Coordinates of C-alpha atoms in Angstrom, one line a residue:
Chain A
M1 CA -8.6 -11.7 11.8
A2 CA -6.4 -11.1 14.8
S3 CA -7.0 -10.9 18.5
V4 CA -5.7 -7.7 20.1
T5 CA -5.5 -6.4 23.6
I6 CA -5.1 -2.6 23.7
T7 CA -5.3 -0.7 27.0
V8 CA -7.4 2.3 26.2
N9 CA -7.6 5.1 28.7
G10 CA -6.4 2.6 31.4
T11 CA -8.8 -0.2 30.6
P12 CA -7.6 -3.3 28.7
Q13 CA -9.8 -4.0 25.7
T14 CA -9.6 -7.4 24.0
R15 CA -11.3 -7.8 20.6
E16 CA -11.2 -9.9 17.4
I17 CA -10.5 -7.6 14.5
E18 CA -9.5 -7.6 10.9
T19 CA -5.8 -6.8 10.6
R20 CA -6.5 -3.9 8.2
V21 CA -8.6 -2.0 10.8
L22 CA -6.9 1.3 11.5
L23 CA -6.3 2.3 15.1
V24 CA -8.8 5.2 14.7
H25 CA -11.5 2.8 13.4
F26 CA -10.8 0.4 16.3
L27 CA -11.4 3.3 18.7
R28 CA -14.4 4.8 17.0
D29 CA -16.2 1.8 15.5
T30 CA -15.2 -1.2 17.7
L31 CA -15.1 0.6 21.0
G32 CA -17.6 3.4 20.2
L33 CA -15.1 6.1 21.4
T34 CA -16.1 8.7 18.8
G35 CA -14.3 11.6 20.4
T36 CA -11.3 10.8 18.2
H37 CA -12.2 12.3 14.8
V38 CA -11.3 11.3 11.3
G39 CA -10.5 14.4 9.3
C40 CA -8.4 14.0 6.2
D41 CA -7.6 10.3 6.6
T42 CA -4.3 10.9 5.0
S43 CA -2.1 11.7 8.0
Q44 CA -2.1 15.4 7.4
C45 CA -4.7 17.0 9.7
G46 CA -4.1 15.5 13.1
A47 CA -7.8 15.3 14.1
C48 CA -7.3 11.7 14.9
T49 CA -4.3 12.3 17.3
V50 CA -4.2 10.0 20.3
T51 CA -1.4 9.0 22.6
L52 CA 0.4 5.6 22.1
D53 CA 2.5 4.8 25.1
G54 CA 2.4 8.5 26.0
M55 CA 3.5 9.8 22.6
A56 CA 1.2 11.7 20.3
V57 CA 0.5 9.8 17.1
K58 CA -2.0 10.0 14.3
S59 CA -4.3 7.0 14.7
C60 CA -5.2 6.9 11.0
S61 CA -1.5 6.2 10.3
L62 CA -1.2 2.8 11.9
F63 CA -3.2 -0.4 12.2
A64 CA -4.8 -1.4 15.4
V65 CA -2.8 -4.7 15.4
Q66 CA 0.3 -2.5 15.7
A67 CA -1.0 -1.2 19.0
D68 CA -1.5 -4.7 20.4
G69 CA -0.1 -4.8 24.0
R70 CA 0.3 -1.1 24.1
S71 CA -1.5 1.8 25.8
V72 CA -3.6 4.3 24.0
G73 CA -5.0 7.6 25.4
T74 CA -8.0 9.3 23.8
I75 CA -9.9 12.5 24.5
E76 CA -12.5 10.5 26.5
G77 CA -9.8 9.7 29.1
V78 CA -8.6 13.3 29.6
A79 CA -11.2 14.6 32.0
K80 CA -11.1 13.0 35.4
E81 CA -14.3 12.5 37.5
G82 CA -16.3 14.9 35.4
K83 CA -13.7 17.6 35.8
L84 CA -11.9 19.1 32.7
N85 CA -8.2 18.8 32.7
A86 CA -6.0 21.9 32.4
M87 CA -5.7 21.7 28.6
Q88 CA -9.5 21.4 28.2
E89 CA -10.0 24.2 30.6
G90 CA -7.4 26.3 28.6
F91 CA -9.3 25.7 25.3
W92 CA -12.5 26.7 27.1
Q93 CA -11.2 29.8 28.7
E94 CA -9.2 31.1 25.7
H95 CA -11.9 30.2 23.1
G96 CA -9.4 27.8 21.4
L97 CA -12.0 26.4 19.1
Q98 CA -15.0 27.3 17.0
C99 CA -16.5 24.3 15.3
G100 CA -14.5 21.9 17.5
F101 CA -13.8 19.3 15.0
C102 CA -10.0 19.5 15.4
T103 CA -10.2 20.0 19.1
P104 CA -9.8 16.4 20.4
G105 CA -6.7 16.0 18.3
M106 CA -5.4 19.4 19.3
I107 CA -5.9 18.6 22.9
M108 CA -4.2 15.2 22.7
A109 CA -1.2 16.7 20.8
A110 CA -1.0 19.7 23.2
C111 CA -1.1 17.5 26.3
A112 CA 1.8 15.5 25.0
L113 CA 3.6 18.7 24.0
I114 CA 3.5 20.2 27.5
E115 CA 4.3 16.9 29.1
R116 CA 7.6 17.0 27.1
N117 CA 8.1 20.7 27.3
P118 CA 6.3 22.2 30.3
K119 CA 7.2 25.8 29.6
P120 CA 7.0 26.1 25.8
T121 CA 7.5 29.4 23.9
D122 CA 4.7 30.5 21.6
H123 CA 6.9 29.4 18.7
E124 CA 7.5 26.0 20.3
V125 CA 3.7 25.6 20.6
R126 CA 3.2 26.4 17.0
V127 CA 5.9 24.0 15.9
G128 CA 4.7 21.4 18.3
L129 CA 1.2 21.6 16.8
E130 CA 2.3 21.7 13.2
G131 CA 0.7 18.3 12.6
N132 CA -2.8 19.6 13.7
M133 CA -4.9 21.8 11.4
C134 CA -7.7 24.1 12.5
R135 CA -9.8 25.6 9.7
C136 CA -11.6 28.1 12.0
T137 CA -9.6 30.0 14.6
G138 CA -6.3 30.8 12.9
Y139 CA -4.4 29.2 15.8
T140 CA -3.9 32.4 17.9
N141 CA -6.3 31.3 20.5
I142 CA -5.1 27.7 20.4
V143 CA -1.6 28.9 21.3
K144 CA -3.1 31.0 24.1
A145 CA -5.0 28.0 25.3
V146 CA -1.9 25.8 25.4
Q147 CA 0.0 28.5 27.3
T148 CA -2.9 28.9 29.8
A149 CA -2.9 25.2 30.4
A150 CA 0.9 25.0 30.7
A151 CA 0.9 27.8 33.3
A152 CA -2.0 26.2 35.2
T153 CA -0.3 22.8 35.1
A154 CA 3.0 24.4 36.4
A155 CA 1.1 26.2 39.2
G156 CA -0.7 23.0 40.1
K157 CA 2.6 21.2 40.5
R158 CA 4.2 23.8 42.7
Chain B
M1 CA -9.9 4.3 3.3
Y2 CA -9.3 0.6 3.9
A3 CA -6.2 -1.3 3.0
S4 CA -6.7 -4.6 1.2
E5 CA -6.6 -7.7 3.5
F6 CA -3.3 -8.9 4.8
E7 CA -1.8 -11.2 7.4
Y8 CA 0.1 -9.5 10.2
Y9 CA 3.2 -10.8 11.9
A10 CA 5.2 -9.3 14.8
P11 CA 8.3 -11.6 15.0
G12 CA 10.7 -11.4 18.0
T13 CA 14.0 -11.7 16.1
V14 CA 15.6 -10.5 12.9
A15 CA 16.0 -14.2 11.9
E16 CA 12.3 -14.8 12.2
A17 CA 11.6 -11.6 10.3
V18 CA 13.8 -12.5 7.4
A19 CA 12.5 -16.0 7.4
L20 CA 8.9 -14.7 6.9
L21 CA 10.1 -12.3 4.3
G22 CA 11.9 -15.1 2.5
K23 CA 8.8 -17.3 2.6
Y24 CA 6.4 -14.7 1.2
G25 CA 8.8 -12.8 -1.1
D26 CA 7.3 -9.9 -3.1
D27 CA 3.9 -10.4 -1.3
A28 CA 5.5 -9.4 2.0
K29 CA 6.8 -6.1 3.3
V30 CA 8.5 -4.9 6.4
V31 CA 6.8 -2.2 8.5
S32 CA 8.7 0.0 10.8
G33 CA 7.1 3.3 11.9
S34 CA 4.3 2.9 9.3
Q35 CA 4.2 6.6 8.4
S36 CA 4.8 5.9 4.6
L37 CA 3.7 2.3 4.2
V38 CA 0.4 2.5 5.9
P39 CA -0.8 5.6 3.9
M40 CA 0.3 3.8 0.7
M41 CA -1.7 0.7 1.8
K42 CA -4.7 2.8 2.5
L43 CA -4.5 4.3 -1.0
R44 CA -4.0 0.8 -2.4
L45 CA -0.7 1.9 -3.9
S46 CA 0.6 -1.1 -2.1
S47 CA -1.5 -4.3 -1.8
L48 CA 0.9 -6.6 0.1
K49 CA -0.5 -9.8 1.5
H50 CA 1.9 -10.2 4.5
L51 CA 3.0 -7.4 6.8
V52 CA 6.0 -8.1 9.0
D53 CA 6.2 -5.6 11.9
L54 CA 9.6 -5.2 13.4
R55 CA 8.4 -3.5 16.6
K56 CA 9.0 -6.5 18.8
V57 CA 12.6 -7.2 17.5
P58 CA 15.0 -6.1 20.2
G59 CA 18.2 -4.2 19.4
L60 CA 16.9 -2.2 16.4
T61 CA 16.4 1.1 18.3
G62 CA 18.9 3.4 20.0
I63 CA 21.9 5.5 19.2
T64 CA 25.4 4.7 20.4
E65 CA 29.0 5.7 19.6
S66 CA 31.3 2.8 18.7
G67 CA 34.6 2.6 16.9
G68 CA 34.5 6.0 15.4
F69 CA 30.9 5.7 14.3
V70 CA 27.6 7.0 15.5
V71 CA 25.4 3.9 15.1
V72 CA 21.7 4.4 14.8
G73 CA 19.3 1.4 14.9
G74 CA 17.1 1.2 11.9
M75 CA 13.9 1.4 14.1
T76 CA 15.0 4.6 15.9
T77 CA 12.4 7.3 15.5
H78 CA 13.1 10.7 14.0
H79 CA 12.1 12.1 17.4
A80 CA 14.7 10.0 19.2
V81 CA 17.4 11.2 16.8
S82 CA 16.4 14.8 17.1
V83 CA 16.7 14.8 20.9
S84 CA 19.8 12.6 21.2
E85 CA 22.5 14.5 23.0
L86 CA 25.2 12.5 21.2
V87 CA 23.8 13.4 17.8
K88 CA 23.3 17.1 18.7
K89 CA 26.9 17.3 19.9
K90 CA 28.7 15.3 17.3
L91 CA 26.5 15.5 14.2
P92 CA 24.2 18.5 14.6
M93 CA 22.9 18.4 11.1
M94 CA 21.3 15.0 11.8
A95 CA 19.4 16.4 14.8
E96 CA 18.4 19.4 12.7
A97 CA 17.1 17.3 9.9
A98 CA 15.3 14.8 12.2
G99 CA 13.5 17.6 14.1
N100 CA 12.0 19.0 10.9
I101 CA 10.7 15.8 9.4
G102 CA 6.9 15.8 9.0
D103 CA 5.4 16.9 12.3
A104 CA 5.6 15.9 15.9
Q105 CA 3.2 12.9 15.5
V106 CA 5.1 11.7 12.4
R107 CA 8.4 12.0 14.2
N108 CA 7.1 10.0 17.1
L109 CA 6.4 6.9 14.9
G110 CA 8.5 7.4 11.7
T111 CA 12.0 5.8 11.7
I112 CA 15.3 6.4 10.0
G113 CA 15.5 2.9 8.6
G114 CA 11.9 3.0 7.4
S115 CA 12.4 6.3 5.7
L116 CA 15.6 5.1 3.9
A117 CA 14.0 1.9 2.8
H118 CA 11.0 3.8 1.4
A119 CA 13.4 6.1 -0.5
D120 CA 11.0 9.0 -1.2
P121 CA 12.9 11.3 -3.7
S122 CA 12.0 14.3 -1.4
A123 CA 13.0 12.7 1.9
D124 CA 15.5 14.4 4.1
W125 CA 17.6 11.5 5.3
P126 CA 19.2 10.5 2.0
A127 CA 20.7 14.0 1.6
V128 CA 21.9 14.3 5.2
L129 CA 23.4 10.8 5.2
T130 CA 25.0 11.3 1.8
A131 CA 26.7 14.4 3.1
L132 CA 27.8 12.4 6.2
D133 CA 29.0 9.4 4.1
A134 CA 26.9 6.9 6.1
T135 CA 27.0 3.1 5.7
L136 CA 23.9 1.0 6.0
V137 CA 23.9 -2.4 7.5
I138 CA 21.5 -4.9 5.9
A139 CA 20.5 -8.2 7.5
S140 CA 19.3 -11.3 5.7
A141 CA 19.2 -15.1 6.3
G142 CA 22.8 -15.3 5.0
G143 CA 24.2 -12.7 7.5
E144 CA 24.9 -9.1 7.2
R145 CA 26.2 -6.8 4.4
S146 CA 27.1 -3.1 4.4
V147 CA 26.2 -0.7 1.7
K148 CA 27.3 2.9 1.3
I149 CA 24.4 5.3 1.2
G150 CA 25.5 6.4 -2.3
D151 CA 25.0 2.9 -3.6
F152 CA 21.7 2.2 -1.7
I153 CA 19.1 4.3 -3.4
L154 CA 18.5 3.4 -7.1
G155 CA 15.5 5.7 -7.9
P156 CA 12.1 6.8 -6.6
L157 CA 11.0 4.4 -4.0
T158 CA 13.6 1.9 -5.1
T159 CA 16.7 0.7 -3.2
V160 CA 19.1 -2.3 -3.4
L161 CA 17.2 -4.0 -0.6
Q162 CA 16.0 -7.5 -1.6
P163 CA 12.6 -8.8 -0.5
A164 CA 14.1 -10.9 2.3
E165 CA 16.5 -8.2 3.6
I166 CA 16.1 -5.7 6.5
L167 CA 18.0 -2.5 7.0
T168 CA 19.1 -2.8 10.6
Q169 CA 21.6 0.0 11.2
V170 CA 22.8 3.3 10.0
R171 CA 26.5 3.9 10.7
V172 CA 27.7 7.4 10.4
P173 CA 31.5 7.9 10.6
L174 CA 32.5 10.6 13.1
P175 CA 34.2 13.3 11.0
Q176 CA 37.8 14.2 11.9
G177 CA 39.5 17.6 11.8
R178 CA 37.9 21.0 11.3
Y179 CA 34.5 19.9 10.1
G180 CA 31.1 21.4 10.1
G181 CA 27.8 20.3 8.7
A182 CA 24.4 21.8 8.1
Y183 CA 21.0 20.9 6.5
Q184 CA 18.2 23.1 5.4
K185 CA 15.1 22.6 3.3
L186 CA 12.1 24.4 2.0
P187 CA 9.4 22.1 3.4
H188 CA 6.3 21.3 1.3
P189 CA 3.5 23.2 3.1
A190 CA 1.3 20.1 3.6
S191 CA 3.7 17.1 3.8
R192 CA 6.8 18.8 5.1
F193 CA 8.8 16.8 2.7
A194 CA 11.6 18.8 1.1
V195 CA 10.7 20.8 -2.0
V196 CA 14.5 21.2 -2.1
G197 CA 16.8 20.3 0.7
V198 CA 20.6 20.7 0.8
A199 CA 23.0 19.0 3.2
A200 CA 26.7 20.0 3.4
E201 CA 29.6 18.6 5.3
M202 CA 32.7 20.8 5.0
F203 CA 36.3 20.2 6.0
L204 CA 38.7 23.1 6.4
D205 CA 42.5 22.9 6.4
A206 CA 44.7 24.6 9.0
G207 CA 44.7 27.8 6.9
G208 CA 40.9 27.9 6.8
A209 CA 40.6 26.9 3.1
V210 CA 38.2 24.2 2.0
Q211 CA 40.0 20.9 2.2
S212 CA 37.0 18.8 1.0
S213 CA 33.3 18.8 1.1
R214 CA 30.3 16.5 0.6
I215 CA 27.2 18.3 -0.6
A216 CA 23.9 16.5 -1.3
I217 CA 20.6 17.7 -2.6
T218 CA 17.1 16.1 -2.2
G219 CA 13.8 17.0 -3.8
L220 CA 15.2 18.0 -7.2
G221 CA 15.8 14.8 -9.1
P222 CA 14.5 11.2 -9.0
K223 CA 16.8 10.5 -6.1
V224 CA 19.3 12.3 -3.9
S225 CA 22.1 13.9 -5.9
R226 CA 25.7 14.8 -5.0
A227 CA 26.4 18.4 -6.0
S228 CA 29.8 17.6 -7.4
S229 CA 30.1 21.0 -9.2
V230 CA 29.6 22.8 -5.9
E231 CA 32.2 20.6 -4.2
Q232 CA 34.7 21.2 -7.0
A233 CA 34.1 24.9 -7.0
L234 CA 34.9 25.1 -3.3
Q235 CA 37.9 22.9 -3.3
G236 CA 41.0 24.7 -2.0
K237 CA 39.1 28.0 -1.8
K238 CA 38.8 30.4 1.2
P239 CA 35.2 30.0 2.0
D240 CA 34.3 33.7 2.0
A241 CA 30.8 34.9 1.1
A242 CA 31.7 35.5 -2.5
A243 CA 33.2 32.0 -3.0
L244 CA 30.2 30.3 -1.3
K245 CA 27.8 32.3 -3.5
A246 CA 29.6 31.4 -6.6
A247 CA 29.8 27.7 -5.7
A248 CA 26.2 27.5 -4.5
A249 CA 25.0 28.9 -7.9
K250 CA 26.1 25.5 -9.4
A251 CA 23.9 23.5 -7.0
A252 CA 21.5 22.2 -9.6
D253 CA 24.1 21.6 -12.3
G254 CA 23.6 18.3 -14.0
I255 CA 20.5 17.3 -12.1
E256 CA 17.4 16.4 -14.1
I257 CA 14.8 18.5 -12.2
R258 CA 11.2 17.4 -11.8
D259 CA 8.6 20.0 -12.7
D260 CA 5.6 19.6 -10.4
L261 CA 2.7 21.5 -8.8
I262 CA 5.1 23.2 -6.4
G263 CA 7.2 24.8 -9.0
S264 CA 9.0 24.8 -12.3
A265 CA 12.4 23.3 -12.8
A266 CA 13.8 26.9 -13.1
Y267 CA 12.2 27.9 -9.7
K268 CA 13.6 24.8 -8.0
A269 CA 17.1 25.3 -9.5
N270 CA 17.1 28.8 -8.1
L271 CA 15.8 27.6 -4.8
A272 CA 18.6 25.0 -4.6
A273 CA 21.2 27.8 -5.1
V274 CA 19.7 30.0 -2.5
I275 CA 19.4 27.2 0.1
A276 CA 22.9 25.9 -0.8
E277 CA 24.4 29.3 -0.1
R278 CA 22.8 29.4 3.4
V279 CA 23.7 25.9 4.2
L280 CA 27.4 26.3 3.1
A281 CA 27.7 29.5 5.3
R282 CA 26.3 27.6 8.3
A283 CA 28.6 24.6 7.7
V284 CA 31.6 26.8 7.3
A285 CA 30.7 28.7 10.5
R286 CA 30.5 25.5 12.4
A287 CA 33.8 24.2 11.0
T288 CA 35.5 27.5 11.8
N289 CA 34.2 27.5 15.4
R290 CA 35.3 23.9 16.0

């Protein structure tokens, strides 16, 4: 067992956990934040993507103890005061999802992507989201959603 | 999938880390970016008892130029290498390779030292660093030792690293003269590991002929291979399209190629020749324009 303090969506969370608990299981099972999904559980699909100190990572690919003292962002922390953020709004407007299973991971990866590259080309969006798989939409609308969000974010910052 | 139970340590110095590794021997393992080790632990391919995380050890990340070398800390992420202005300017093939490892999330956590210590036979770094003639710095309780990349990897997932040693630095000599390097791979569609990857560093003489070259191939054999036949075929030649094609055709010579689900040995040998030709052309173009 180990004691960890991980700041999740801005709130420090201290828990006693087994060292072998993956970050994704800490989020889902220990904290009850089930917005982060487990898809493949083999670091391929990206459904479990969260941010760790602002960087997109696959939360099934590290143990929660490795995030001790660090900040994690999940899909639950994206909307502020009941208002969708630009990326969520983009996925809504452009129909960037069908079943929605990959969407939390897509949104976390896409938010990190436009943070790093505020005006990506379509190709850069596709490369940037290579680690996230969608088995429904064929990605076209996901790229549109990210571009819509990037444009809205840029307009909002002007 | 749950890993078997283990004790976790996050020491603050290299000395503490190697002391822990010395104490627990084969039951302990170092974790860096965790992108290979944690999946192996989840699959119970590794059931270590003591996990020593280097994330709190200062001085193991970062990229600097010093004494004719680009020095990359072992804990430096692939992402950090891919965006480094120093690397992009001086050693573009390193940035190219780093930016195509795995995917964005993997590059954000995975590290150059972790990848080398893991020694996957399809990894990108062994080929790139062989072409660049890198030296690895390894720390232990007794101090430091340096090992050439060519002597570091012994076979699949096997290196010369002893249980109580840590790979702390990758030192890449800055090439001199008219040089150019390039790396390209056919990525596996799921893992993005190299089905075949070819790295080439070419040196041209004043007349534009090939003075020397270092060419390395990953993905084909049990470990990275030096494409000596290609190097010999290029030696002293004008690197025109015909010469590059003829040399690249020898890319898989002497390598015991693994058949697997991705393709037959013959397919991979052909792929190696095709990729080698493209890589050589890009390396020559860079050397010519320097």
